[in-house]
Amino acid sequence: MREHYDAVPGMSSAFAAHVCAATMRLQRERGWGGDAAEIGAFEGRFLIALALGLQPGERALAIDLYDWPDIHVGLRLRERLAGLGLAERVDIVCADSRRLAPQRLGGEGGRAIRFFHIDGDHQPQSLARDMALAFACMAPWGVICLDDMLSPAYPELGIAVAQALQANPQWAVFCVVDREDIAAAAKFLLCRQEYAQAYGEALAREFADRVWGMQAQFARHRALVLAPRPRLTRFNPGGSVDPVQ
């Protein structure tokens, strides 16, 4: 993270990658095993952070069409993984995630996924299909991470998330990871309801100085909010607005 993250092309937030790496470390400490997966691997910026958190015998699935911005993007990913000693941990899946069957990701013995990062086609209907795929592949303690939430570029994605959670009430957002800037947008972390408190409390302890003073309010619950610069707004009698650290 310190030496290579920003050198890899991509827009994913380094702060969010730190939070997700801590989440995978929590899983390891509690004996919650499984594979990792990413839809929209691109050149591997976020994928590498996930792969480094794997344990012996676990693997990462890098799902992408690998045709943008050119046909050599997959080759650059392979070369980067090899250079970091991660080639044996990562399976390259060249496919349209919207047409993948859950069995394609399960591997031999019906392996489950413990961390699934979704950063695919940013259309609501595509996100809905990707979330359905992830729901079908997850270990009981699995975490799904949704990229580019609350982005001004994709304002309708939140509707797809709300609809998916309404159809799958056993799942909940337990943490919102705030954006770093206009490009590195916010992420939602989801898990099954019975694990939400454990994950939320652990991340609140791990990032105590990054906890925002308010929580995210969803239809049925509230969620932890972590931010690189957590602050609230103070309203002055004269009508001006000042940020409060």
PDB file of C-alpha atoms in Angstrom:
ATOM      1  CA  MET A   1       0.000   0.000   0.000  1.00  0.00           C
ATOM      2  CA  ARG A   2       2.743   2.469   0.872  1.00  0.00           C
ATOM      3  CA  GLU A   3       5.012   1.753  -2.072  1.00  0.00           C
ATOM      4  CA  HIS A   4       2.868   0.596  -4.997  1.00  0.00           C
ATOM      5  CA  TYR A   5      -0.810   1.570  -4.668  1.00  0.00           C
ATOM      6  CA  ASP A   6      -0.725   4.978  -6.354  1.00  0.00           C
ATOM      7  CA  ALA A   7       1.652   3.702  -9.047  1.00  0.00           C
ATOM      8  CA  VAL A   8      -1.043   1.385 -10.427  1.00  0.00           C
ATOM      9  CA  PRO A   9      -3.507   3.079 -12.829  1.00  0.00           C
ATOM     10  CA  GLY A  10      -7.015   3.394 -11.417  1.00  0.00           C
ATOM     11  CA  MET A  11      -9.288   5.640  -9.388  1.00  0.00           C
ATOM     12  CA  SER A  12      -9.976   3.583  -6.254  1.00  0.00           C
ATOM     13  CA  SER A  13      -9.348   5.365  -2.984  1.00  0.00           C
ATOM     14  CA  ALA A  14      -6.270   4.395  -0.960  1.00  0.00           C
ATOM     15  CA  PHE A  15      -8.230   5.136   2.211  1.00  0.00           C
ATOM     16  CA  ALA A  16     -10.960   2.698   1.155  1.00  0.00           C
ATOM     17  CA  ALA A  17      -8.326   0.087   0.329  1.00  0.00           C
ATOM     18  CA  HIS A  18      -6.901   0.412   3.846  1.00  0.00           C
ATOM     19  CA  VAL A  19     -10.394  -0.078   5.321  1.00  0.00           C
ATOM     20  CA  CYS A  20     -11.040  -3.136   3.157  1.00  0.00           C
ATOM     21  CA  ALA A  21      -7.631  -4.620   3.986  1.00  0.00           C
ATOM     22  CA  ALA A  22      -8.448  -4.184   7.686  1.00  0.00           C
ATOM     23  CA  THR A  23     -11.777  -5.946   7.100  1.00  0.00           C
ATOM     24  CA  MET A  24     -10.005  -8.915   5.527  1.00  0.00           C
ATOM     25  CA  ARG A  25      -7.533  -8.961   8.422  1.00  0.00           C
ATOM     26  CA  LEU A  26     -10.468  -9.111  10.855  1.00  0.00           C
ATOM     27  CA  GLN A  27     -11.837 -12.077   8.924  1.00  0.00           C
ATOM     28  CA  ARG A  28      -8.485 -13.825   9.158  1.00  0.00           C
ATOM     29  CA  GLU A  29      -8.194 -13.192  12.897  1.00  0.00           C
ATOM     30  CA  ARG A  30     -11.624 -14.720  13.483  1.00  0.00           C
ATOM     31  CA  GLY A  31     -10.973 -17.726  11.273  1.00  0.00           C
ATOM     32  CA  TRP A  32     -13.433 -16.588   8.619  1.00  0.00           C
ATOM     33  CA  GLY A  33     -11.822 -17.934   5.459  1.00  0.00           C
ATOM     34  CA  GLY A  34     -12.700 -17.843   1.783  1.00  0.00           C
ATOM     35  CA  ASP A  35     -11.665 -16.367  -1.533  1.00  0.00           C
ATOM     36  CA  ALA A  36     -11.754 -12.794  -2.804  1.00  0.00           C
ATOM     37  CA  ALA A  37     -13.245 -11.503  -6.045  1.00  0.00           C
ATOM     38  CA  GLU A  38     -13.425  -8.255  -7.964  1.00  0.00           C
ATOM     39  CA  ILE A  39     -15.644  -7.226 -10.856  1.00  0.00           C
ATOM     40  CA  GLY A  40     -13.812  -4.544 -12.804  1.00  0.00           C
ATOM     41  CA  ALA A  41     -10.218  -5.509 -12.029  1.00  0.00           C
ATOM     42  CA  PHE A  42      -8.727  -3.174 -14.676  1.00  0.00           C
ATOM     43  CA  GLU A  43      -4.934  -3.030 -14.066  1.00  0.00           C
ATOM     44  CA  GLY A  44      -5.153  -4.315 -10.515  1.00  0.00           C
ATOM     45  CA  ARG A  45      -4.927  -1.357  -8.143  1.00  0.00           C
ATOM     46  CA  PHE A  46      -7.630  -2.575  -5.736  1.00  0.00           C
ATOM     47  CA  LEU A  47      -7.263  -6.252  -6.642  1.00  0.00           C
ATOM     48  CA  ILE A  48      -3.651  -6.325  -5.442  1.00  0.00           C
ATOM     49  CA  ALA A  49      -4.676  -4.911  -2.067  1.00  0.00           C
ATOM     50  CA  LEU A  50      -7.222  -7.737  -1.752  1.00  0.00           C
ATOM     51  CA  ALA A  51      -4.820 -10.443  -2.937  1.00  0.00           C
ATOM     52  CA  LEU A  52      -2.238  -9.435  -0.340  1.00  0.00           C
ATOM     53  CA  GLY A  53      -4.793 -10.207   2.358  1.00  0.00           C
ATOM     54  CA  LEU A  54      -5.336 -13.808   1.278  1.00  0.00           C
ATOM     55  CA  GLN A  55      -4.190 -16.802   3.290  1.00  0.00           C
ATOM     56  CA  PRO A  56      -2.463 -19.942   1.925  1.00  0.00           C
ATOM     57  CA  GLY A  57      -4.898 -21.918  -0.219  1.00  0.00           C
ATOM     58  CA  GLU A  58      -7.153 -18.927  -0.881  1.00  0.00           C
ATOM     59  CA  ARG A  59      -7.392 -17.244  -4.281  1.00  0.00           C
ATOM     60  CA  ALA A  60      -8.565 -14.008  -5.871  1.00  0.00           C
ATOM     61  CA  LEU A  61     -10.806 -13.850  -8.938  1.00  0.00           C
ATOM     62  CA  ALA A  62     -10.148 -10.930 -11.284  1.00  0.00           C
ATOM     63  CA  ILE A  63     -13.295 -10.497 -13.419  1.00  0.00           C
ATOM     64  CA  ASP A  64     -13.261  -8.098 -16.359  1.00  0.00           C
ATOM     65  CA  LEU A  65     -13.717  -7.955 -20.118  1.00  0.00           C
ATOM     66  CA  TYR A  66     -10.156  -6.600 -20.394  1.00  0.00           C
ATOM     67  CA  ASP A  67     -10.948  -4.583 -23.496  1.00  0.00           C
ATOM     68  CA  TRP A  68     -10.634  -1.007 -22.178  1.00  0.00           C
ATOM     69  CA  PRO A  69      -8.791   1.256 -22.723  1.00  0.00           C
ATOM     70  CA  ASP A  70      -7.073  -1.228 -25.041  1.00  0.00           C
ATOM     71  CA  ILE A  71      -6.764  -4.966 -25.558  1.00  0.00           C
ATOM     72  CA  HIS A  72      -3.484  -5.142 -23.633  1.00  0.00           C
ATOM     73  CA  VAL A  73      -4.886  -4.184 -20.215  1.00  0.00           C
ATOM     74  CA  GLY A  74      -5.091  -7.846 -19.163  1.00  0.00           C
ATOM     75  CA  LEU A  75      -1.458  -8.387 -20.103  1.00  0.00           C
ATOM     76  CA  ARG A  76      -0.395  -5.419 -17.982  1.00  0.00           C
ATOM     77  CA  LEU A  77      -2.350  -6.846 -15.062  1.00  0.00           C
ATOM     78  CA  ARG A  78      -0.645 -10.238 -15.421  1.00  0.00           C
ATOM     79  CA  GLU A  79       2.787  -8.628 -15.583  1.00  0.00           C
ATOM     80  CA  ARG A  80       2.096  -6.555 -12.484  1.00  0.00           C
ATOM     81  CA  LEU A  81       0.831  -9.557 -10.530  1.00  0.00           C
ATOM     82  CA  ALA A  82       3.914 -11.547 -11.516  1.00  0.00           C
ATOM     83  CA  GLY A  83       6.204  -8.700 -10.480  1.00  0.00           C
ATOM     84  CA  LEU A  84       4.626  -8.628  -7.011  1.00  0.00           C
ATOM     85  CA  GLY A  85       4.690 -12.394  -6.606  1.00  0.00           C
ATOM     86  CA  LEU A  86       0.896 -12.690  -6.759  1.00  0.00           C
ATOM     87  CA  ALA A  87       0.379 -14.549 -10.033  1.00  0.00           C
ATOM     88  CA  GLU A  88      -0.342 -17.874  -8.313  1.00  0.00           C
ATOM     89  CA  ARG A  89      -2.993 -16.312  -6.061  1.00  0.00           C
ATOM     90  CA  VAL A  90      -5.080 -14.709  -8.811  1.00  0.00           C
ATOM     91  CA  ASP A  91      -7.314 -16.334 -11.430  1.00  0.00           C
ATOM     92  CA  ILE A  92      -8.002 -14.074 -14.420  1.00  0.00           C
ATOM     93  CA  VAL A  93     -11.652 -14.412 -15.506  1.00  0.00           C
ATOM     94  CA  CYS A  94     -12.267 -12.710 -18.862  1.00  0.00           C
ATOM     95  CA  ALA A  95     -16.052 -12.491 -18.958  1.00  0.00           C
ATOM     96  CA  ASP A  96     -19.066 -10.218 -18.729  1.00  0.00           C
ATOM     97  CA  SER A  97     -20.007 -10.413 -15.049  1.00  0.00           C
ATOM     98  CA  ARG A  98     -23.672  -9.841 -15.892  1.00  0.00           C
ATOM     99  CA  ARG A  99     -23.724 -13.219 -17.643  1.00  0.00           C
ATOM    100  CA  LEU A 100     -21.670 -15.219 -15.160  1.00  0.00           C
ATOM    101  CA  ALA A 101     -23.261 -18.099 -13.264  1.00  0.00           C
ATOM    102  CA  PRO A 102     -22.367 -18.423  -9.563  1.00  0.00           C
ATOM    103  CA  GLN A 103     -20.944 -21.880 -10.264  1.00  0.00           C
ATOM    104  CA  ARG A 104     -18.263 -20.260 -12.461  1.00  0.00           C
ATOM    105  CA  LEU A 105     -16.833 -18.559  -9.368  1.00  0.00           C
ATOM    106  CA  GLY A 106     -17.207 -21.386  -6.885  1.00  0.00           C
ATOM    107  CA  GLY A 107     -14.409 -23.597  -8.143  1.00  0.00           C
ATOM    108  CA  GLU A 108     -13.973 -27.155  -6.996  1.00  0.00           C
ATOM    109  CA  GLY A 109     -15.893 -28.108  -3.890  1.00  0.00           C
ATOM    110  CA  GLY A 110     -18.167 -25.066  -4.065  1.00  0.00           C
ATOM    111  CA  ARG A 111     -15.653 -22.582  -2.617  1.00  0.00           C
ATOM    112  CA  ALA A 112     -17.175 -19.475  -1.086  1.00  0.00           C
ATOM    113  CA  ILE A 113     -16.045 -15.852  -1.333  1.00  0.00           C
ATOM    114  CA  ARG A 114     -15.355 -13.810   1.786  1.00  0.00           C
ATOM    115  CA  PHE A 115     -14.717 -10.437   0.133  1.00  0.00           C
ATOM    116  CA  PHE A 116     -16.303  -9.303  -3.150  1.00  0.00           C
ATOM    117  CA  HIS A 117     -15.501  -5.893  -4.656  1.00  0.00           C
ATOM    118  CA  ILE A 118     -17.984  -4.712  -7.305  1.00  0.00           C
ATOM    119  CA  ASP A 119     -16.700  -2.003  -9.637  1.00  0.00           C
ATOM    120  CA  GLY A 120     -18.268  -2.982 -12.957  1.00  0.00           C
ATOM    121  CA  ASP A 121     -20.611  -1.372 -15.466  1.00  0.00           C
ATOM    122  CA  HIS A 122     -22.006   1.628 -13.595  1.00  0.00           C
ATOM    123  CA  GLN A 123     -25.598   1.169 -14.752  1.00  0.00           C
ATOM    124  CA  PRO A 124     -28.286   0.384 -12.150  1.00  0.00           C
ATOM    125  CA  GLN A 125     -29.406  -2.798 -13.903  1.00  0.00           C
ATOM    126  CA  SER A 126     -25.807  -4.014 -14.178  1.00  0.00           C
ATOM    127  CA  LEU A 127     -25.146  -3.339 -10.506  1.00  0.00           C
ATOM    128  CA  ALA A 128     -28.300  -5.274  -9.626  1.00  0.00           C
ATOM    129  CA  ARG A 129     -27.056  -8.302 -11.588  1.00  0.00           C
ATOM    130  CA  ASP A 130     -23.582  -8.074 -10.062  1.00  0.00           C
ATOM    131  CA  MET A 131     -25.029  -7.881  -6.550  1.00  0.00           C
ATOM    132  CA  ALA A 132     -27.226 -10.914  -7.224  1.00  0.00           C
ATOM    133  CA  LEU A 133     -24.141 -12.817  -8.399  1.00  0.00           C
ATOM    134  CA  ALA A 134     -22.241 -11.831  -5.262  1.00  0.00           C
ATOM    135  CA  PHE A 135     -25.136 -12.748  -2.933  1.00  0.00           C
ATOM    136  CA  ALA A 136     -25.119 -16.251  -4.428  1.00  0.00           C
ATOM    137  CA  CYS A 137     -21.371 -16.782  -3.933  1.00  0.00           C
ATOM    138  CA  MET A 138     -20.688 -15.462  -0.441  1.00  0.00           C
ATOM    139  CA  ALA A 139     -19.558 -17.246   2.693  1.00  0.00           C
ATOM    140  CA  PRO A 140     -21.909 -16.594   5.667  1.00  0.00           C
ATOM    141  CA  TRP A 141     -19.458 -13.958   6.987  1.00  0.00           C
ATOM    142  CA  GLY A 142     -18.717 -12.569   3.533  1.00  0.00           C
ATOM    143  CA  VAL A 143     -18.433  -8.837   2.812  1.00  0.00           C
ATOM    144  CA  ILE A 144     -19.540  -7.159  -0.420  1.00  0.00           C
ATOM    145  CA  CYS A 145     -17.927  -3.823  -1.264  1.00  0.00           C
ATOM    146  CA  LEU A 146     -19.741  -1.536  -3.720  1.00  0.00           C
ATOM    147  CA  ASP A 147     -17.681   1.101  -5.509  1.00  0.00           C
ATOM    148  CA  ASP A 148     -18.669   4.579  -6.685  1.00  0.00           C
ATOM    149  CA  MET A 149     -21.580   4.982  -4.301  1.00  0.00           C
ATOM    150  CA  LEU A 150     -22.867   8.548  -3.808  1.00  0.00           C
ATOM    151  CA  SER A 151     -20.908   9.641  -6.871  1.00  0.00           C
ATOM    152  CA  PRO A 152     -22.276  12.669  -8.750  1.00  0.00           C
ATOM    153  CA  ALA A 153     -21.492  10.778 -11.946  1.00  0.00           C
ATOM    154  CA  TYR A 154     -23.764   7.825 -11.098  1.00  0.00           C
ATOM    155  CA  PRO A 155     -26.590   9.126  -8.883  1.00  0.00           C
ATOM    156  CA  GLU A 156     -29.006   6.276  -9.708  1.00  0.00           C
ATOM    157  CA  LEU A 157     -26.794   3.499  -8.344  1.00  0.00           C
ATOM    158  CA  GLY A 158     -28.163   4.121  -4.854  1.00  0.00           C
ATOM    159  CA  ILE A 159     -31.632   3.182  -6.100  1.00  0.00           C
ATOM    160  CA  ALA A 160     -30.347  -0.197  -7.291  1.00  0.00           C
ATOM    161  CA  VAL A 161     -28.730  -0.808  -3.896  1.00  0.00           C
ATOM    162  CA  ALA A 162     -31.924   0.078  -2.022  1.00  0.00           C
ATOM    163  CA  GLN A 163     -33.946  -2.270  -4.228  1.00  0.00           C
ATOM    164  CA  ALA A 164     -31.427  -5.095  -3.777  1.00  0.00           C
ATOM    165  CA  LEU A 165     -31.470  -4.708   0.003  1.00  0.00           C
ATOM    166  CA  GLN A 166     -35.264  -4.662   0.033  1.00  0.00           C
ATOM    167  CA  ALA A 167     -35.284  -7.937  -1.910  1.00  0.00           C
ATOM    168  CA  ASN A 168     -32.534  -9.412   0.308  1.00  0.00           C
ATOM    169  CA  PRO A 169     -33.336  -8.163   3.829  1.00  0.00           C
ATOM    170  CA  GLN A 170     -30.797 -10.525   5.390  1.00  0.00           C
ATOM    171  CA  TRP A 171     -28.102  -8.180   4.017  1.00  0.00           C
ATOM    172  CA  ALA A 172     -27.266  -4.703   5.326  1.00  0.00           C
ATOM    173  CA  VAL A 173     -24.759  -1.902   4.790  1.00  0.00           C
ATOM    174  CA  PHE A 174     -22.593  -1.839   7.906  1.00  0.00           C
ATOM    175  CA  CYS A 175     -20.100   0.833   6.814  1.00  0.00           C
ATOM    176  CA  VAL A 176     -19.920   3.758   4.398  1.00  0.00           C
ATOM    177  CA  VAL A 177     -16.354   4.668   3.423  1.00  0.00           C
ATOM    178  CA  ASP A 178     -16.301   8.321   2.420  1.00  0.00           C
ATOM    179  CA  ARG A 179     -14.648   9.598  -0.743  1.00  0.00           C
ATOM    180  CA  GLU A 180     -11.153  11.060  -0.912  1.00  0.00           C
ATOM    181  CA  ASP A 181     -11.998  13.381  -3.804  1.00  0.00           C
ATOM    182  CA  ILE A 182     -14.363  13.688  -6.751  1.00  0.00           C
ATOM    183  CA  ALA A 183     -12.708  10.711  -8.514  1.00  0.00           C
ATOM    184  CA  ALA A 184     -12.117   8.319  -5.612  1.00  0.00           C
ATOM    185  CA  ALA A 185     -15.778   7.954  -4.675  1.00  0.00           C
ATOM    186  CA  ALA A 186     -17.393   6.424  -1.602  1.00  0.00           C
ATOM    187  CA  LYS A 187     -17.914   2.705  -1.002  1.00  0.00           C
ATOM    188  CA  PHE A 188     -20.608   0.720   0.803  1.00  0.00           C
ATOM    189  CA  LEU A 189     -19.614  -2.380   2.799  1.00  0.00           C
ATOM    190  CA  LEU A 190     -22.377  -4.990   3.121  1.00  0.00           C
ATOM    191  CA  CYS A 191     -22.705  -8.206   5.104  1.00  0.00           C
ATOM    192  CA  ARG A 192     -25.421 -10.411   6.520  1.00  0.00           C
ATOM    193  CA  GLN A 193     -27.324  -8.814   9.380  1.00  0.00           C
ATOM    194  CA  GLU A 194     -25.942 -11.148  12.058  1.00  0.00           C
ATOM    195  CA  TYR A 195     -22.349 -10.051  11.321  1.00  0.00           C
ATOM    196  CA  ALA A 196     -22.957  -6.305  10.932  1.00  0.00           C
ATOM    197  CA  GLN A 197     -22.331  -5.360  14.559  1.00  0.00           C
ATOM    198  CA  ALA A 198     -19.061  -7.317  14.737  1.00  0.00           C
ATOM    199  CA  TYR A 199     -17.698  -5.719  11.589  1.00  0.00           C
ATOM    200  CA  GLY A 200     -18.899  -2.219  12.468  1.00  0.00           C
ATOM    201  CA  GLU A 201     -17.476  -2.257  15.987  1.00  0.00           C
ATOM    202  CA  ALA A 202     -14.135  -3.660  14.834  1.00  0.00           C
ATOM    203  CA  LEU A 203     -13.699  -0.997  12.138  1.00  0.00           C
ATOM    204  CA  ALA A 204     -14.740   1.753  14.552  1.00  0.00           C
ATOM    205  CA  ARG A 205     -11.938   0.660  16.897  1.00  0.00           C
ATOM    206  CA  GLU A 206      -9.404   0.247  14.096  1.00  0.00           C
ATOM    207  CA  PHE A 207     -10.145   3.685  12.594  1.00  0.00           C
ATOM    208  CA  ALA A 208     -11.206   5.553  15.746  1.00  0.00           C
ATOM    209  CA  ASP A 209      -9.826   8.864  14.436  1.00  0.00           C
ATOM    210  CA  ARG A 210     -11.702   8.458  11.136  1.00  0.00           C
ATOM    211  CA  VAL A 211     -15.225   7.898  12.487  1.00  0.00           C
ATOM    212  CA  TRP A 212     -17.662  10.564  11.311  1.00  0.00           C
ATOM    213  CA  GLY A 213     -19.831  12.068  14.033  1.00  0.00           C
ATOM    214  CA  MET A 214     -23.081  10.974  12.395  1.00  0.00           C
ATOM    215  CA  GLN A 215     -24.173   7.579  11.083  1.00  0.00           C
ATOM    216  CA  ALA A 216     -25.614   6.710   7.680  1.00  0.00           C
ATOM    217  CA  GLN A 217     -29.374   6.233   7.906  1.00  0.00           C
ATOM    218  CA  PHE A 218     -30.808   3.414   5.826  1.00  0.00           C
ATOM    219  CA  ALA A 219     -34.435   2.294   5.743  1.00  0.00           C
ATOM    220  CA  ARG A 220     -34.058  -0.372   8.440  1.00  0.00           C
ATOM    221  CA  HIS A 221     -30.786   0.431  10.175  1.00  0.00           C
ATOM    222  CA  ARG A 222     -27.860   2.803  10.607  1.00  0.00           C
ATOM    223  CA  ALA A 223     -24.271   2.271   9.539  1.00  0.00           C
ATOM    224  CA  LEU A 224     -20.817   3.412  10.562  1.00  0.00           C
ATOM    225  CA  VAL A 225     -19.264   6.160   8.426  1.00  0.00           C
ATOM    226  CA  LEU A 226     -15.490   6.393   8.023  1.00  0.00           C
ATOM    227  CA  ALA A 227     -13.922   9.422   6.372  1.00  0.00           C
ATOM    228  CA  PRO A 228     -10.354  10.543   5.601  1.00  0.00           C
ATOM    229  CA  ARG A 229     -11.192  13.919   7.221  1.00  0.00           C
ATOM    230  CA  PRO A 230     -14.262  13.414   9.417  1.00  0.00           C
ATOM    231  CA  ARG A 231     -16.024  16.684  10.151  1.00  0.00           C
ATOM    232  CA  LEU A 232     -19.482  18.088  10.728  1.00  0.00           C
ATOM    233  CA  THR A 233     -20.893  21.484   9.830  1.00  0.00           C
ATOM    234  CA  ARG A 234     -21.449  24.298  12.303  1.00  0.00           C
ATOM    235  CA  PHE A 235     -24.080  26.923  11.551  1.00  0.00           C
ATOM    236  CA  ASN A 236     -23.270  30.405  12.831  1.00  0.00           C
ATOM    237  CA  PRO A 237     -26.002  32.889  13.865  1.00  0.00           C
ATOM    238  CA  GLY A 238     -24.953  35.197  11.065  1.00  0.00           C
ATOM    239  CA  GLY A 239     -25.791  32.589   8.480  1.00  0.00           C
ATOM    240  CA  SER A 240     -22.288  31.437   7.559  1.00  0.00           C
ATOM    241  CA  VAL A 241     -21.312  27.771   7.637  1.00  0.00           C
ATOM    242  CA  ASP A 242     -18.013  26.555   9.061  1.00  0.00           C
ATOM    243  CA  PRO A 243     -16.605  23.023   8.964  1.00  0.00           C
ATOM    244  CA  VAL A 244     -16.049  21.399  12.342  1.00  0.00           C
ATOM    245  CA  GLN A 245     -13.200  18.909  12.626  1.00  0.00           C
TER     246      GLN A 245
END
